mmCIF file of C-alpha atoms in Angstrom:
data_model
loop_
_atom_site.group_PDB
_atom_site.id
_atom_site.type_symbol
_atom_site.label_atom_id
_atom_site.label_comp_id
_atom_site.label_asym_id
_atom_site.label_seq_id
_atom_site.Cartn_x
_atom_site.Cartn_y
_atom_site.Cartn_z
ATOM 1 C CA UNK A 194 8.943 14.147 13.512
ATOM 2 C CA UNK A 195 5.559 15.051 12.069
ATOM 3 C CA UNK A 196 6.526 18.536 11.890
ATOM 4 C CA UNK A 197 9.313 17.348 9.245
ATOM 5 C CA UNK A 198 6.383 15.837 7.163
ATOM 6 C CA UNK A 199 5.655 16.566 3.691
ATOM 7 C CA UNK A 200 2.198 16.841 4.027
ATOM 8 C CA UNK A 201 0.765 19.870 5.145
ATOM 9 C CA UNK A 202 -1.696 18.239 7.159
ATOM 10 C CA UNK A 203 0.435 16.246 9.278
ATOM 11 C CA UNK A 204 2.522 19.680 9.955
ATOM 12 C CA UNK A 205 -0.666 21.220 11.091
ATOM 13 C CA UNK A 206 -1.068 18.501 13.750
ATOM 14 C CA UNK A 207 2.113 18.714 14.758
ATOM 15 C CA UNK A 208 1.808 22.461 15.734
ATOM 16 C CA UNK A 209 -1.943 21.288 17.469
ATOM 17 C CA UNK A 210 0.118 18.846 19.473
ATOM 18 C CA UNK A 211 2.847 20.805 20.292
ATOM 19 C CA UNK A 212 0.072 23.430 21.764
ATOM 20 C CA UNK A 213 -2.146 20.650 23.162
ATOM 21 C CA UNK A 214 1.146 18.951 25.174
ATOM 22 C CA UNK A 215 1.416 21.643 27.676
ATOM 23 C CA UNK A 216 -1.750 22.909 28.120
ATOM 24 C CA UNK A 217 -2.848 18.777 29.145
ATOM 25 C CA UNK A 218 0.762 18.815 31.478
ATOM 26 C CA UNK A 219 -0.689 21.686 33.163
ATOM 27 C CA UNK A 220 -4.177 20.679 33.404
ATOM 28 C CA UNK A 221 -2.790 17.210 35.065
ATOM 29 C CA UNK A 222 -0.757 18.427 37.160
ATOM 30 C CA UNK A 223 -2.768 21.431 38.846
ATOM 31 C CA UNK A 224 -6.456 21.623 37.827
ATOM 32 C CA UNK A 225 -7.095 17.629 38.247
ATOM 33 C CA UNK A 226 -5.631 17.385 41.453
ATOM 34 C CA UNK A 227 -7.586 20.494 42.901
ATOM 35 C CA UNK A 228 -10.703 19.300 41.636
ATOM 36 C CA UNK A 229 -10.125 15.575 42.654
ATOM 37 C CA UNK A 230 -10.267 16.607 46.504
ATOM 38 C CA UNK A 231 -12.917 19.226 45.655
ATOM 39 C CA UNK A 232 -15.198 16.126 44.823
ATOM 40 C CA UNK A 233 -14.017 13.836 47.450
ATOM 41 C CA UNK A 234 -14.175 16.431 49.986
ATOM 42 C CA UNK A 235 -17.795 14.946 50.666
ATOM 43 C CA UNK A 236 -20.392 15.801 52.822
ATOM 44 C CA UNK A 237 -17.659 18.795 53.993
ATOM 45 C CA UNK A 238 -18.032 20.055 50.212
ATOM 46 C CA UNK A 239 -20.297 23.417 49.413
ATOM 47 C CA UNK A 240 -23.156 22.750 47.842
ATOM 48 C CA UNK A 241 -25.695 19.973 46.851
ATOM 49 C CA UNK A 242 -24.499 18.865 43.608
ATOM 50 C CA UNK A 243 -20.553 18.505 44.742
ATOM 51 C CA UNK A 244 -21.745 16.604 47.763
ATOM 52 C CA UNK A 245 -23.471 14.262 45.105
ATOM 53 C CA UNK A 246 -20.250 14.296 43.247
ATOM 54 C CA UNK A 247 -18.411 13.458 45.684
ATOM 55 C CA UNK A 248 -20.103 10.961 46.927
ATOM 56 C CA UNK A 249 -20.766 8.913 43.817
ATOM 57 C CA UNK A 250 -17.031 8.965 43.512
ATOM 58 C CA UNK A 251 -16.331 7.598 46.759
ATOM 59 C CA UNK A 252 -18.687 4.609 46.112
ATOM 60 C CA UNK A 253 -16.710 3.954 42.768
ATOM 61 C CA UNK A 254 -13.686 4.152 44.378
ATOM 62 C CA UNK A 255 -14.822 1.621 47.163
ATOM 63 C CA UNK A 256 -16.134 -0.499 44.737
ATOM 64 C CA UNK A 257 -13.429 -0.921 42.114
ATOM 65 C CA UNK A 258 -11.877 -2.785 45.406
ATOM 66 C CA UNK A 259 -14.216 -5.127 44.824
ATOM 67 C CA UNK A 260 -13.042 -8.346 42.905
ATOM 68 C CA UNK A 261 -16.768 -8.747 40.709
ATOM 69 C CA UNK A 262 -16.419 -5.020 39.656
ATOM 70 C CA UNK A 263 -12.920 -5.408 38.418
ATOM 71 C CA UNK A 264 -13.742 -8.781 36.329
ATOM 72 C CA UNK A 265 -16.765 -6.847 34.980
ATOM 73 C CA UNK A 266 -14.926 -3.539 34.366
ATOM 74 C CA UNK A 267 -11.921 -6.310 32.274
ATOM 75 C CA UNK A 268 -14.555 -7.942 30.579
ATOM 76 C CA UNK A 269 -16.186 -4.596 29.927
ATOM 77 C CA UNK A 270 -12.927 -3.453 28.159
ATOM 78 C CA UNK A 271 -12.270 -6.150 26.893
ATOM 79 C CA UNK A 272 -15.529 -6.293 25.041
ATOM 80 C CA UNK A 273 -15.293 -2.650 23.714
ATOM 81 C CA UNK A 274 -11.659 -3.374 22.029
ATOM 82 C CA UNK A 275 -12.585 -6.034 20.442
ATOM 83 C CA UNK A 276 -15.548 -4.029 18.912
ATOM 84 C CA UNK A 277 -13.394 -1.469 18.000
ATOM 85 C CA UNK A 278 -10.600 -3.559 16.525
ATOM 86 C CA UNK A 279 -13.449 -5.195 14.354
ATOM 87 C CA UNK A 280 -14.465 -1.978 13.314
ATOM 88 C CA UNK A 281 -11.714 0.069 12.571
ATOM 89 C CA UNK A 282 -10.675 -2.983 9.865
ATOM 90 C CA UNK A 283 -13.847 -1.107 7.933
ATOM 91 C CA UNK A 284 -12.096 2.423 8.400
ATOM 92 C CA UNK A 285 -10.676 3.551 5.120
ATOM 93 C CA UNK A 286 -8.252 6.637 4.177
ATOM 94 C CA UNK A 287 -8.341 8.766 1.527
ATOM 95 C CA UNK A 288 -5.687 10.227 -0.451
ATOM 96 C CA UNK A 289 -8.264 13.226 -1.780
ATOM 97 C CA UNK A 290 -8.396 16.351 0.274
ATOM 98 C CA UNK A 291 -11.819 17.273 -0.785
ATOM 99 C CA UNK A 292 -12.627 14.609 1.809
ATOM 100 C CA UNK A 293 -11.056 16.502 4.517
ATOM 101 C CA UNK A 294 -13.525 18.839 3.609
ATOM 102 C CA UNK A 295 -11.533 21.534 1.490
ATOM 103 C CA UNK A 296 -13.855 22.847 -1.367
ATOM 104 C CA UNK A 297 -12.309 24.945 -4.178
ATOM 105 C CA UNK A 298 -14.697 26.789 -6.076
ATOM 106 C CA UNK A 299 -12.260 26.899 -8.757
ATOM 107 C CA UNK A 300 -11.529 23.300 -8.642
ATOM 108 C CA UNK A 301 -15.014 22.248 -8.903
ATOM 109 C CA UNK A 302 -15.663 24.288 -11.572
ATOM 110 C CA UNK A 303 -13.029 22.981 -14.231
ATOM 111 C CA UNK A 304 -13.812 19.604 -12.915
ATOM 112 C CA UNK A 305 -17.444 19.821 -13.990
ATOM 113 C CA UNK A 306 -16.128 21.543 -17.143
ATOM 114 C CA UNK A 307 -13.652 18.309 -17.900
ATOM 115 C CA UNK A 308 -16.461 16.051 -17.180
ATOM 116 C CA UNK A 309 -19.066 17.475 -19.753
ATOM 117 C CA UNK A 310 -16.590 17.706 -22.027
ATOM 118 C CA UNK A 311 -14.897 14.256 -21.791
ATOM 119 C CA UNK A 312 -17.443 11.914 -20.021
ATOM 120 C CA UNK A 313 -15.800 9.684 -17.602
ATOM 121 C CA UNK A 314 -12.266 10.678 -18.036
ATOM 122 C CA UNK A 315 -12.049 10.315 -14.067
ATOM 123 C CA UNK A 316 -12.481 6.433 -14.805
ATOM 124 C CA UNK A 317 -9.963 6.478 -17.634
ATOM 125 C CA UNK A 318 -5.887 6.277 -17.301
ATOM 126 C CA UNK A 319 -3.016 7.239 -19.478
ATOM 127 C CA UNK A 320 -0.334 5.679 -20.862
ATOM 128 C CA UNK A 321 2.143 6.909 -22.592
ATOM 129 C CA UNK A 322 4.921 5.318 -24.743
ATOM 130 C CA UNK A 323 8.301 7.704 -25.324
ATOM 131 C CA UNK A 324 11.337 7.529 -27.222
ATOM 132 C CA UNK A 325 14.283 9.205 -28.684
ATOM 133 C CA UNK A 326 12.075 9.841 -31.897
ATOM 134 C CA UNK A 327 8.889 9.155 -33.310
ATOM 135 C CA UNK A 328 9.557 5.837 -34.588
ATOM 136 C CA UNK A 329 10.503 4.616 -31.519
ATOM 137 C CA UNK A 330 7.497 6.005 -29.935
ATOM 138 C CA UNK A 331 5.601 4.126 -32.158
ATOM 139 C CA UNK A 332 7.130 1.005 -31.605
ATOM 140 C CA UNK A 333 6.358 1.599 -27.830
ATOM 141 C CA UNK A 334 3.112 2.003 -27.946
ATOM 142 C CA UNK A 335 2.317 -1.020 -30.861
ATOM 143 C CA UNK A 336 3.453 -2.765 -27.956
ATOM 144 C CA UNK A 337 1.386 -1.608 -25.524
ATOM 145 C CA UNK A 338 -1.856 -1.973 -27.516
ATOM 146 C CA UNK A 339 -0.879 -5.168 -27.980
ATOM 147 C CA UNK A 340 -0.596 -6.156 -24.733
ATOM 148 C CA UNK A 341 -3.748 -4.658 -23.826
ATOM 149 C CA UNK A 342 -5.343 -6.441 -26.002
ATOM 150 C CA UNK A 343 -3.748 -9.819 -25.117
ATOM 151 C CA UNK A 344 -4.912 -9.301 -21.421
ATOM 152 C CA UNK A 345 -8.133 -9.243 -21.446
ATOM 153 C CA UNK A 346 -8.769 -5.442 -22.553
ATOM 154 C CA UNK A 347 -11.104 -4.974 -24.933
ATOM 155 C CA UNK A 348 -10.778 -2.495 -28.152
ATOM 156 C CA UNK A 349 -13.654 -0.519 -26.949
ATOM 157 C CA UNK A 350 -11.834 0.333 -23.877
ATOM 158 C CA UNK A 351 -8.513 1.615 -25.382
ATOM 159 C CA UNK A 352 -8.411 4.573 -27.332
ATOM 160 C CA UNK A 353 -5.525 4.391 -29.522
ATOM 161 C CA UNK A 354 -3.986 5.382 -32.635
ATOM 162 C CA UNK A 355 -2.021 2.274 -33.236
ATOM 163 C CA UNK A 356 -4.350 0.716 -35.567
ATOM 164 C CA UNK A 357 -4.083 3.084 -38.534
ATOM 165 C CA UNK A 358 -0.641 4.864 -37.422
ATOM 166 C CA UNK A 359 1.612 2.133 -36.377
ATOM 167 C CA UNK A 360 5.194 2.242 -36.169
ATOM 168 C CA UNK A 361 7.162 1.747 -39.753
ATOM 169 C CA UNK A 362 8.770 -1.422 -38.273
ATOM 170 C CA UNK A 363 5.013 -2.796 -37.793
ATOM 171 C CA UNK A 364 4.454 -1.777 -40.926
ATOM 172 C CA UNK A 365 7.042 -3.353 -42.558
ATOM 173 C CA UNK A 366 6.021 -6.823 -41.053
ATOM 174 C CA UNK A 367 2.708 -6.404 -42.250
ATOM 175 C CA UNK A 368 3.480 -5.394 -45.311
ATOM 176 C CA UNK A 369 5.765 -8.604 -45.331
ATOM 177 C CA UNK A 370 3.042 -11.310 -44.495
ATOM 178 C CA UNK A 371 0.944 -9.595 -47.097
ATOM 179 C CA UNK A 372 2.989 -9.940 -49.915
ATOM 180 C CA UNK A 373 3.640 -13.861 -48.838
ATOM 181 C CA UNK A 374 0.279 -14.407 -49.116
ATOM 182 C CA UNK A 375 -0.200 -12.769 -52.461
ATOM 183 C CA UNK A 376 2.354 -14.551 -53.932
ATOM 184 C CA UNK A 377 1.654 -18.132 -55.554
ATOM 185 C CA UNK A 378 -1.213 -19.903 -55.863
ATOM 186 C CA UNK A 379 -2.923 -17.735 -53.257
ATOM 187 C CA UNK A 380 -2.308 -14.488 -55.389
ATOM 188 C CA UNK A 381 -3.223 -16.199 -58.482
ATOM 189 C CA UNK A 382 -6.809 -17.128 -56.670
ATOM 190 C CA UNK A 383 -7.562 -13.324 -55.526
ATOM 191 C CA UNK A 384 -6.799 -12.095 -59.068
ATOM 192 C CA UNK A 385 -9.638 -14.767 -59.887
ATOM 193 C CA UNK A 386 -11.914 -13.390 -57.398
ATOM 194 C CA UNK A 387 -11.479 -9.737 -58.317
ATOM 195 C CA UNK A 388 -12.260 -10.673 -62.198
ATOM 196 C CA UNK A 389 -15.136 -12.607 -61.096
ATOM 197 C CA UNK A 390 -16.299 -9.605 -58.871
ATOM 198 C CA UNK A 391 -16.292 -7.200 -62.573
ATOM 199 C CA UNK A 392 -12.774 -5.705 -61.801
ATOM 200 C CA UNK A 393 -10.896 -4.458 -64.793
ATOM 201 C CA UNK A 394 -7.148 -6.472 -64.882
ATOM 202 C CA UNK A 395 -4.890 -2.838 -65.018
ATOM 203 C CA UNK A 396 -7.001 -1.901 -61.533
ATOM 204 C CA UNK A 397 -6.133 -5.459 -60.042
ATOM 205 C CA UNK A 398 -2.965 -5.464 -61.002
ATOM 206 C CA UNK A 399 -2.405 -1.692 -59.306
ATOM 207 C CA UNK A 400 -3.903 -2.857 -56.000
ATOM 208 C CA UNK A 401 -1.875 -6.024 -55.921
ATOM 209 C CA UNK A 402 1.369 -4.318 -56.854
ATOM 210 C CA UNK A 403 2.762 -4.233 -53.134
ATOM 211 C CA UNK A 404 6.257 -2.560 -54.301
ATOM 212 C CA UNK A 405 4.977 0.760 -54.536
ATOM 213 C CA UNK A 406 3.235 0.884 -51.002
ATOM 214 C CA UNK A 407 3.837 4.452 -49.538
ATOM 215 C CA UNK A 408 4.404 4.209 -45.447
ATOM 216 C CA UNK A 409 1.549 5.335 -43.288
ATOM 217 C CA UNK A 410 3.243 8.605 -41.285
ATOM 218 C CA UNK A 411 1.678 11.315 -39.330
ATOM 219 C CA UNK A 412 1.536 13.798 -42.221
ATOM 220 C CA UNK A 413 -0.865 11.051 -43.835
ATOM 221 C CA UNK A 414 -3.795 11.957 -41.585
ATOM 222 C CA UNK A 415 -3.320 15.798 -41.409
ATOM 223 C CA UNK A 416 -5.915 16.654 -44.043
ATOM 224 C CA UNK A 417 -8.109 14.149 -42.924
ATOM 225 C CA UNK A 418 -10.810 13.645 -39.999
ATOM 226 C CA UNK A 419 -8.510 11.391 -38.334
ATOM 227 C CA UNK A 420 -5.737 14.626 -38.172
ATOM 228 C CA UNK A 421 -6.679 16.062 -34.937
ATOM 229 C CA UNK A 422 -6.529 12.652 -32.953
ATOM 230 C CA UNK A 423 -3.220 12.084 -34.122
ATOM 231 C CA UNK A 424 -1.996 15.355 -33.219
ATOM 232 C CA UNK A 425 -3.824 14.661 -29.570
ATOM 233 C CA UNK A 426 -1.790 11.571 -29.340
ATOM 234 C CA UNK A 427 1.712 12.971 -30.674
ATOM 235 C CA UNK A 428 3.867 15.320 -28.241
ATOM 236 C CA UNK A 429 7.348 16.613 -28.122
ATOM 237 C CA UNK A 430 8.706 17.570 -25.065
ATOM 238 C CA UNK A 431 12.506 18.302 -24.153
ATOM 239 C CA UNK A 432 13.619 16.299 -27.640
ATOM 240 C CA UNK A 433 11.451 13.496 -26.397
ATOM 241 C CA UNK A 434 8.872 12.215 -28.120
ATOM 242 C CA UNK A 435 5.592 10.846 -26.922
ATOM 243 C CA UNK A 436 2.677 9.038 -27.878
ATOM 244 C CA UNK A 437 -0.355 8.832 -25.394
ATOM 245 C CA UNK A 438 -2.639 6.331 -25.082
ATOM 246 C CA UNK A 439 -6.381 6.753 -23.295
ATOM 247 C CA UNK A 440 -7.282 3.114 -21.153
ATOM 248 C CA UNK A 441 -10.916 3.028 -19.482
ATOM 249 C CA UNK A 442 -9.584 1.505 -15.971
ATOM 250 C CA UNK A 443 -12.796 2.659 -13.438
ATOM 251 C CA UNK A 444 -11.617 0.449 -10.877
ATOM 252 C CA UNK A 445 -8.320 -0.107 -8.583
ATOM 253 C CA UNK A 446 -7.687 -3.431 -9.980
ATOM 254 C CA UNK A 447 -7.805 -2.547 -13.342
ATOM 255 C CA UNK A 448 -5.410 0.238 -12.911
ATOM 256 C CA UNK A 449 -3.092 -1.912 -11.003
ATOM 257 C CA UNK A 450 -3.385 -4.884 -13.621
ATOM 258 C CA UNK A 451 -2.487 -1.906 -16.063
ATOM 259 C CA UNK A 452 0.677 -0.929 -14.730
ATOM 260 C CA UNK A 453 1.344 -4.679 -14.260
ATOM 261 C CA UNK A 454 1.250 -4.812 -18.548
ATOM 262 C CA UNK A 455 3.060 -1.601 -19.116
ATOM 263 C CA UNK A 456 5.719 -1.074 -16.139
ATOM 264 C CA UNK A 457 7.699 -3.922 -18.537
ATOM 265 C CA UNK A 458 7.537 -2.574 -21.608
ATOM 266 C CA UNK A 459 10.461 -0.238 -22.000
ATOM 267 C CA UNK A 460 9.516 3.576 -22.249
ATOM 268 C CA UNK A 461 6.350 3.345 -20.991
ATOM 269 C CA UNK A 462 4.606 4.468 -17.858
ATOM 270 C CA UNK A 463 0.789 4.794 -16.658
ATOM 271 C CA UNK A 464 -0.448 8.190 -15.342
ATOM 272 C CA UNK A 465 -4.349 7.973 -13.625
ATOM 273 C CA UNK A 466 -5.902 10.050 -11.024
ATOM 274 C CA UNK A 467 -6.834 6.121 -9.064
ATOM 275 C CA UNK A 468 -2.851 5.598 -9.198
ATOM 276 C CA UNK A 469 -1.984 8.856 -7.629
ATOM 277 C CA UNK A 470 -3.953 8.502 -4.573
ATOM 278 C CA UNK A 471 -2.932 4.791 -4.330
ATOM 279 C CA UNK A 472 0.891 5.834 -3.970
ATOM 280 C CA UNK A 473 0.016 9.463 -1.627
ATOM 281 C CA UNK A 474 -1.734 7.311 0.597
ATOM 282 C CA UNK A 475 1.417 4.843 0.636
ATOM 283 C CA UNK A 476 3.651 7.580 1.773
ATOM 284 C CA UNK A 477 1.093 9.090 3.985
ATOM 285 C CA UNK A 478 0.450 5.625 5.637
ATOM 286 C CA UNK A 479 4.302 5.039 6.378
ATOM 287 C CA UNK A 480 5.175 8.783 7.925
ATOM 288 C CA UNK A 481 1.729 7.878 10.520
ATOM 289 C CA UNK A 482 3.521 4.317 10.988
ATOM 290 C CA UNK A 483 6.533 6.209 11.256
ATOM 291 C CA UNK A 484 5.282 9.470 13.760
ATOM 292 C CA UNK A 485 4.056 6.198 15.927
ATOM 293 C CA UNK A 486 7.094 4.549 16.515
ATOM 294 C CA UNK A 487 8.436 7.882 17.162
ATOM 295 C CA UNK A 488 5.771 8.687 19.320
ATOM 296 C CA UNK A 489 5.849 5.645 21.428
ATOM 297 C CA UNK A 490 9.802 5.616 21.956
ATOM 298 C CA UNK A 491 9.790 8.375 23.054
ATOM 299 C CA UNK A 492 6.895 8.340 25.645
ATOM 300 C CA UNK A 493 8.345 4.933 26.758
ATOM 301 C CA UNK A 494 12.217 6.413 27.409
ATOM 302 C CA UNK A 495 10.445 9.472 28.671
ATOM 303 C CA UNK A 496 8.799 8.030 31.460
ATOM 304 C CA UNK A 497 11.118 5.297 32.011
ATOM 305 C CA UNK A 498 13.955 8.004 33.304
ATOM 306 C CA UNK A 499 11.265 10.086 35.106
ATOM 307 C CA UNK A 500 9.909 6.917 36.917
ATOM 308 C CA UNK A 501 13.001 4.756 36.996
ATOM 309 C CA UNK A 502 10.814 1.509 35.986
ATOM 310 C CA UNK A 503 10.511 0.766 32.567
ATOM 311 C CA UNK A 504 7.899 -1.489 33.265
ATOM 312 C CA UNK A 505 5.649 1.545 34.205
ATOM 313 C CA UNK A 506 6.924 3.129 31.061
ATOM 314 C CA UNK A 507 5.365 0.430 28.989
ATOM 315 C CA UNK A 508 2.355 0.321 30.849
ATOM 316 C CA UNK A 509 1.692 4.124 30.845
ATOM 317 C CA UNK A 510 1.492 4.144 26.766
ATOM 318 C CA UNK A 511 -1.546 1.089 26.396
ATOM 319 C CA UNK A 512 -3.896 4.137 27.149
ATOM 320 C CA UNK A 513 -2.589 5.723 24.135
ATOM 321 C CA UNK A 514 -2.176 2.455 22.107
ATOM 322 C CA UNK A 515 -5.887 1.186 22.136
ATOM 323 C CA UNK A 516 -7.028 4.753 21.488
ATOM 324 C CA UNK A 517 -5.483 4.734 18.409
#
């Protein structure tokens, strides 16, 4: 079964246990054996030190007879497992295989490039809004930057260009509630203000003449310092269009409060390095979980046909079983 993994580590095992299976068969069933009554030959055995040996295994064997020895040898074991069961809650996987000790020199050299040229883009995650054209892209991701913002995240943490390119629907809204609040009495009070401030009446009467308000599109910004980020954030792709959004998330809740926000919003999906590992170590953790069910079936049907008691079966894999 772990041969049929997708992870080419797990295949590599399989072909170390599939070479280390016989080799232990063989060295059970002929070289322990032969040495076993090499040691307890005893004082009949050539040479000082396998006389020792065999000796000192002869008093273990007499005294695991003994019913103190075999409490303290239980309680022994018992003692150890529960040390290791406490400590291997502390054990932790990794989804990166630079911790399996694989260096590329390659790799580490456009990863220091990245870093000095975006600092802390290994902390940061990416979301990004699509759609069937740009408008709907926009749309997208107005919603998504307002749900960050709504949950906690704050502006200096999202890197967006929905403030000063939203979608024309947003803009349409907003151009709405502006022109209800310059109408009336509150209109009539900001014309006040701007003659009291030394404004000339033609200029006020331009800037408060809302009906000939040009949208805000991307060819707005592309003479301006702003152009570049907004051609960053804007991608085509296939006939679908994209806008990307750049979320500082450093930490594993924050990405996974992050997807919590955006999985909903239609179109939109989170991409981070944090995220990635999360879901390889997922898969990774259920083909082990997997290999071991495998693993122990088989041992147990395995040795319940070549012993004809099941119960030995069972009992032959606990070795195995508090190992791991």
């Amino acid at each position: 079964m772990v041969a049929l993994s997708n992870f080419v580590a797990l295949r590599q095992l399989a072909l170390f246990a599939v070479v280390s299976v016989p080799v232990a068969m063989l060295v059970t069933l002929w070289v322990l054996p032969a040495f076993h009554r090499f040691l307890l030959s005893g004082p009949n055995a050539e040479g000082v030190a396998t006389q020792r040996f065999g000796k000192l295994f002869q008093q273990l064997y007499a005294a695991i007879g003994n019913r103190r020895w075999r409490i303290a040898v239980i309680t022994l074991f018992i003692c150890v497992t529960a040390v290791a069961l406490q400590t291997g809650r502390e054990v932790t996987m990794s989804g990166d295989p630079r911790d399996l000790g694989y260096r590329d020199g390659e790799l580490e050299k456009r990863s220091r490039t990245l870093q000095s040229l975006f600092p802390g883009f290994a902390e940061q995650a990416l979301v990004i809004a699509s759609g069937g054209s740009y408008e709907q892209a926009l749309q997208a991701n107005d919603a998504v930057y307002g749900a960050l913002l709504a949950n906690g995240f704050h502006r200096t943490e999202v890197v967006s260009i929905s403030p000063f390119l939203p979608s024309l629907k947003s803009q349409s809204r907003a151009l709405a509630a502006v022109q209800q609040a310059m109408g009336g009495e509150r209109g009539r009070r900001t014309k006040e203000l701007f003659a009291q401030a030394g404004f000339k009446p033609g200029y006020v009467a331009r800037v408060m003449d809302l009906t000939q308000v040009a949208p805000i599109l991307p060819a707005t910004y592309a003479a301006t310092s702003l152009g570049q980020m907004v051609d960053d954030a804007l991608k085509v792709e296939g006939g679908e269009f994209f806008v990307l959004t750049r979320v500082h998330a450093g930490a594993d809740k924050a990405v996974a409060r992050l997807v919590d926000l955006v999985t909903p919003i239609a179109g939109c999906r989170v991409v981070s390095e944090r995220l990635e590992t999360q879901q390889v170590l997922s898969v990774l953790g259920r083909e082990i979980i997997w290999m071991l069910a495998v693993w122990i079936g088989a041992a147990v049907i395995f040795l319940t046909l070549s012993t004809r008691s099941l119960w030995f079966g069972l009992r032959s894999t606990l070795p195995a079983l508090f190992g791991v």
